[in-house]
Amino acid sequence: MLRSNEAPLWALFSTGGVVAAFLIPVHLVLFGLVFPLGWLRPPTYEHLLGILRNPLAKIYLVTLCSLPLFHWAHRFRYTLYDGLKVKHLNELIFAFCYGGAAIGTVLAVYLVWRIS
Amino acid sequence: MGESIVLEIARYSPERDAEPHLETYEVPLRKEWVVLDALNHIKDKIDGSLTYRWSCRMGICGSCGVMVNGEPKLGCATFLSSYAGRKRVRVEPLRYFPIVRDLVTELGDFLAKLKKVKPWLIRTDGPLLREGEYLQTPEQLDDYRQLSMCINCTLCYSACPVVGLDALFVGPAAIALAQRYNKDSRDRGAKERTLILAHPDGIWGCTFVGECTRVCPQHVDPAGAIQQYKVGSALAWFEGLIMPKKRRKTEDRHGAAAD
Ligand code: SF4
Ligand code: FES
């Protein structure tokens, strides 16, 4: 089972790493510093809502949330395996990590799709 | 005697000791001396029973690997003078290997892993060898040249925490060696190596700590080779998902294990 799953899980891990490293900081800097501190004029609520109504923006936001979660899942799984040396709890850890990422993804889809 | 330096050396005789212990030796601190010179000095002048491996004294044979202050190093390429400020220099056998005696490690498991990845040209099609050699362009040679520089010193195994945690992990040098042949234009054996490589004890065991690449005296970059193989496997997996017919072909090249 492990053998056939590893390639796609690793792909999610590595693309999630790229998203987490390159895209999330942009959002953090914009919405955490640049707009609140008034370095740039923040977009209006209506403007942002307009953007979010676009299906492409929705897909982007879900991806932005989901892929880093799968990145976390992989990292955390191996941290538990190697850090705590609990590889024998493989099934449980597997379900917790990737299940958590999947639930997070479903939640992101739900929240983003509700915007209308 | 001029300046000197104190070496703490791990000693272990299976017939006498339950565990390795450290013994200290004072040796001259000569500018041109490497750790191996100090070991030779001790063996010649102080204690002839000190046991360690070496041969070429020039970073080619790969037999003189030891832990120097906790870092895997080639004894013949590590100058004593770089430790001049330290009170003591600790020399131990390479980590994660069973110890035969003093600084000599047991390499049976490592050699078995090397053999497992079939590190030879696998070729059943094409002209026979007696009909002439397989030609290769300089670019095709460059594809695997760096990977072929490995001297089997096993420093990368002692640097890798995954090796320490999982005895079955095939390990950096063996995977890099497999890639050396996979990337050779004359070779057709990538698929055969897949079973060993695209496996939880193969490339997927690696968590990309990267220490193997850092300690490698030959700049083989095993960590890079493993990551490349992972990317190839993941792409082949997705390709197989979208175009199942192509799966066979890409598996031959990258060894996706999407069964
Ligand atoms: S890959 Fe580098 S460190 Fe590992 S055995 Fe080969 S030469 Fe030594
Ligand atoms: S003695 Fe040959 S590599 Fe050091």
CSV table of N, CA, C and O in Angstrom, one decimal, chain A residues 2-8 10-12 75 78 81-83 85 87, chain B residues 165-166 195 198-200 204 207 227 230-231 233-234 237-238 257 259:
chain,number,residue,atom,x,y,z
A,2,LEU,N,1.8,1.2,0.9
A,2,LEU,CA,2.7,2.4,1.0
A,2,LEU,C,3.4,2.7,-0.3
A,2,LEU,O,3.5,3.8,-0.7
A,3,ARG,N,3.8,1.6,-1.0
A,3,ARG,CA,4.6,1.8,-2.2
A,3,ARG,C,3.8,2.6,-3.2
A,3,ARG,O,4.4,3.5,-3.8
A,4,SER,N,2.6,2.3,-3.4
A,4,SER,CA,1.8,2.9,-4.5
A,4,SER,C,1.4,4.3,-4.2
A,4,SER,O,1.1,5.1,-5.0
A,5,ASN,N,1.4,4.6,-2.8
A,5,ASN,CA,0.9,6.0,-2.4
A,5,ASN,C,2.0,7.0,-2.4
A,5,ASN,O,1.7,8.2,-2.5
A,6,GLU,N,3.2,6.6,-2.3
A,6,GLU,CA,4.2,7.6,-1.9
A,6,GLU,C,4.5,8.6,-3.0
A,6,GLU,O,4.6,9.8,-2.7
A,7,ALA,N,4.4,8.2,-4.3
A,7,ALA,CA,4.7,9.2,-5.3
A,7,ALA,C,3.7,10.4,-5.3
A,7,ALA,O,4.2,11.5,-5.3
A,8,PRO,N,2.4,10.2,-5.4
A,8,PRO,CA,1.5,11.3,-5.4
A,8,PRO,C,1.5,12.1,-4.0
A,8,PRO,O,1.4,13.3,-4.0
A,10,TRP,N,4.1,12.5,-2.2
A,10,TRP,CA,5.3,13.3,-2.2
A,10,TRP,C,5.1,14.5,-3.1
A,10,TRP,O,5.6,15.6,-2.9
A,11,ALA,N,4.4,14.3,-4.3
A,11,ALA,CA,4.1,15.4,-5.2
A,11,ALA,C,3.3,16.5,-4.5
A,11,ALA,O,3.6,17.7,-4.6
A,12,LEU,N,2.3,16.1,-3.7
A,12,LEU,CA,1.5,17.1,-3.0
A,12,LEU,C,2.4,17.8,-2.0
A,12,LEU,O,2.3,19.0,-1.8
A,75,ARG,N,5.2,16.3,6.2
A,75,ARG,CA,6.3,16.6,7.2
A,75,ARG,C,6.0,16.1,8.6
A,75,ARG,O,6.9,15.5,9.2
A,78,TYR,N,6.4,12.3,8.9
A,78,TYR,CA,7.8,11.9,9.1
A,78,TYR,C,8.4,12.4,10.4
A,78,TYR,O,9.3,11.7,11.0
A,81,TYR,N,7.2,9.8,12.8
A,81,TYR,CA,7.9,8.6,12.6
A,81,TYR,C,9.3,8.7,13.2
A,81,TYR,O,9.7,7.8,13.9
A,82,ASP,N,10.1,9.7,12.7
A,82,ASP,CA,11.5,9.7,13.0
A,82,ASP,C,11.8,10.4,14.4
A,82,ASP,O,12.7,10.0,15.1
A,83,GLY,N,11.0,11.5,14.7
A,83,GLY,CA,11.3,12.2,15.9
A,83,GLY,C,10.9,11.4,17.1
A,83,GLY,O,11.6,11.3,18.1
A,85,LYS,N,9.8,8.2,16.9
A,85,LYS,CA,10.1,6.8,16.6
A,85,LYS,C,8.8,6.0,16.9
A,85,LYS,O,8.8,5.1,17.7
A,87,LYS,N,6.9,4.6,14.3
A,87,LYS,CA,6.5,4.2,12.9
A,87,LYS,C,5.5,3.0,13.0
A,87,LYS,O,4.7,2.8,12.0
B,165,LEU,N,18.1,5.5,11.7
B,165,LEU,CA,16.8,5.1,12.2
B,165,LEU,C,16.3,3.9,11.6
B,165,LEU,O,15.5,3.1,12.2
B,166,ASP,N,16.6,3.7,10.3
B,166,ASP,CA,16.0,2.6,9.6
B,166,ASP,C,17.1,1.8,8.9
B,166,ASP,O,17.7,2.2,7.8
B,195,LEU,N,12.2,-1.5,-8.5
B,195,LEU,CA,11.7,-2.2,-7.4
B,195,LEU,C,12.4,-1.9,-6.1
B,195,LEU,O,11.8,-1.8,-5.0
B,198,ALA,N,12.0,2.8,-6.0
B,198,ALA,CA,10.7,3.4,-5.7
B,198,ALA,C,10.0,2.6,-4.6
B,198,ALA,O,9.0,2.0,-4.9
B,199,HIS,N,10.5,2.7,-3.5
B,199,HIS,CA,10.1,1.8,-2.4
B,199,HIS,C,10.3,2.6,-1.1
B,199,HIS,O,11.1,3.5,-1.0
B,200,PRO,N,9.5,2.3,0.0
B,200,PRO,CA,9.6,3.0,1.2
B,200,PRO,C,11.1,2.9,1.8
B,200,PRO,O,11.5,3.8,2.5
B,204,TRP,N,11.8,6.8,-1.1
B,204,TRP,CA,10.8,7.4,-0.2
B,204,TRP,C,11.2,7.4,1.2
B,204,TRP,O,10.5,8.1,2.0
B,207,THR,N,14.2,11.8,3.8
B,207,THR,CA,13.4,12.9,4.2
B,207,THR,C,14.1,14.2,3.8
B,207,THR,O,13.9,15.3,4.3
B,227,GLN,N,16.4,13.3,-4.9
B,227,GLN,CA,15.2,14.3,-5.2
B,227,GLN,C,14.9,14.2,-6.7
B,227,GLN,O,13.7,14.2,-7.0
B,230,LYS,N,12.8,11.2,-7.2
B,230,LYS,CA,11.5,11.4,-6.7
B,230,LYS,C,10.6,12.2,-7.7
B,230,LYS,O,9.5,11.9,-7.9
B,231,VAL,N,11.2,13.3,-8.2
B,231,VAL,CA,10.4,14.1,-9.2
B,231,VAL,C,10.0,13.2,-10.4
B,231,VAL,O,8.9,13.2,-10.8
B,233,SER,N,9.7,10.0,-10.5
B,233,SER,CA,8.7,9.0,-10.1
B,233,SER,C,7.3,9.6,-10.0
B,233,SER,O,6.3,9.1,-10.4
B,234,ALA,N,7.2,10.8,-9.4
B,234,ALA,CA,5.9,11.5,-9.2
B,234,ALA,C,5.4,11.9,-10.6
B,234,ALA,O,4.2,11.7,-10.8
B,237,TRP,N,4.0,8.9,-12.3
B,237,TRP,CA,2.8,8.4,-11.6
B,237,TRP,C,1.6,9.2,-12.2
B,237,TRP,O,0.6,8.6,-12.6
B,238,PHE,N,1.8,10.5,-12.3
B,238,PHE,CA,0.7,11.4,-12.8
B,238,PHE,C,0.5,11.1,-14.3
B,238,PHE,O,-0.7,11.1,-14.8
B,257,ALA,N,6.0,3.7,-9.2
B,257,ALA,CA,5.5,2.5,-8.6
B,257,ALA,C,4.0,2.7,-8.4
B,257,ALA,O,3.5,2.7,-7.3
B,259,ASP,N,1.2,0.9,-9.0
B,259,ASP,CA,0.4,-0.3,-9.3
B,259,ASP,C,-0.8,-0.4,-8.4
B,259,ASP,O,-0.9,0.2,-7.4
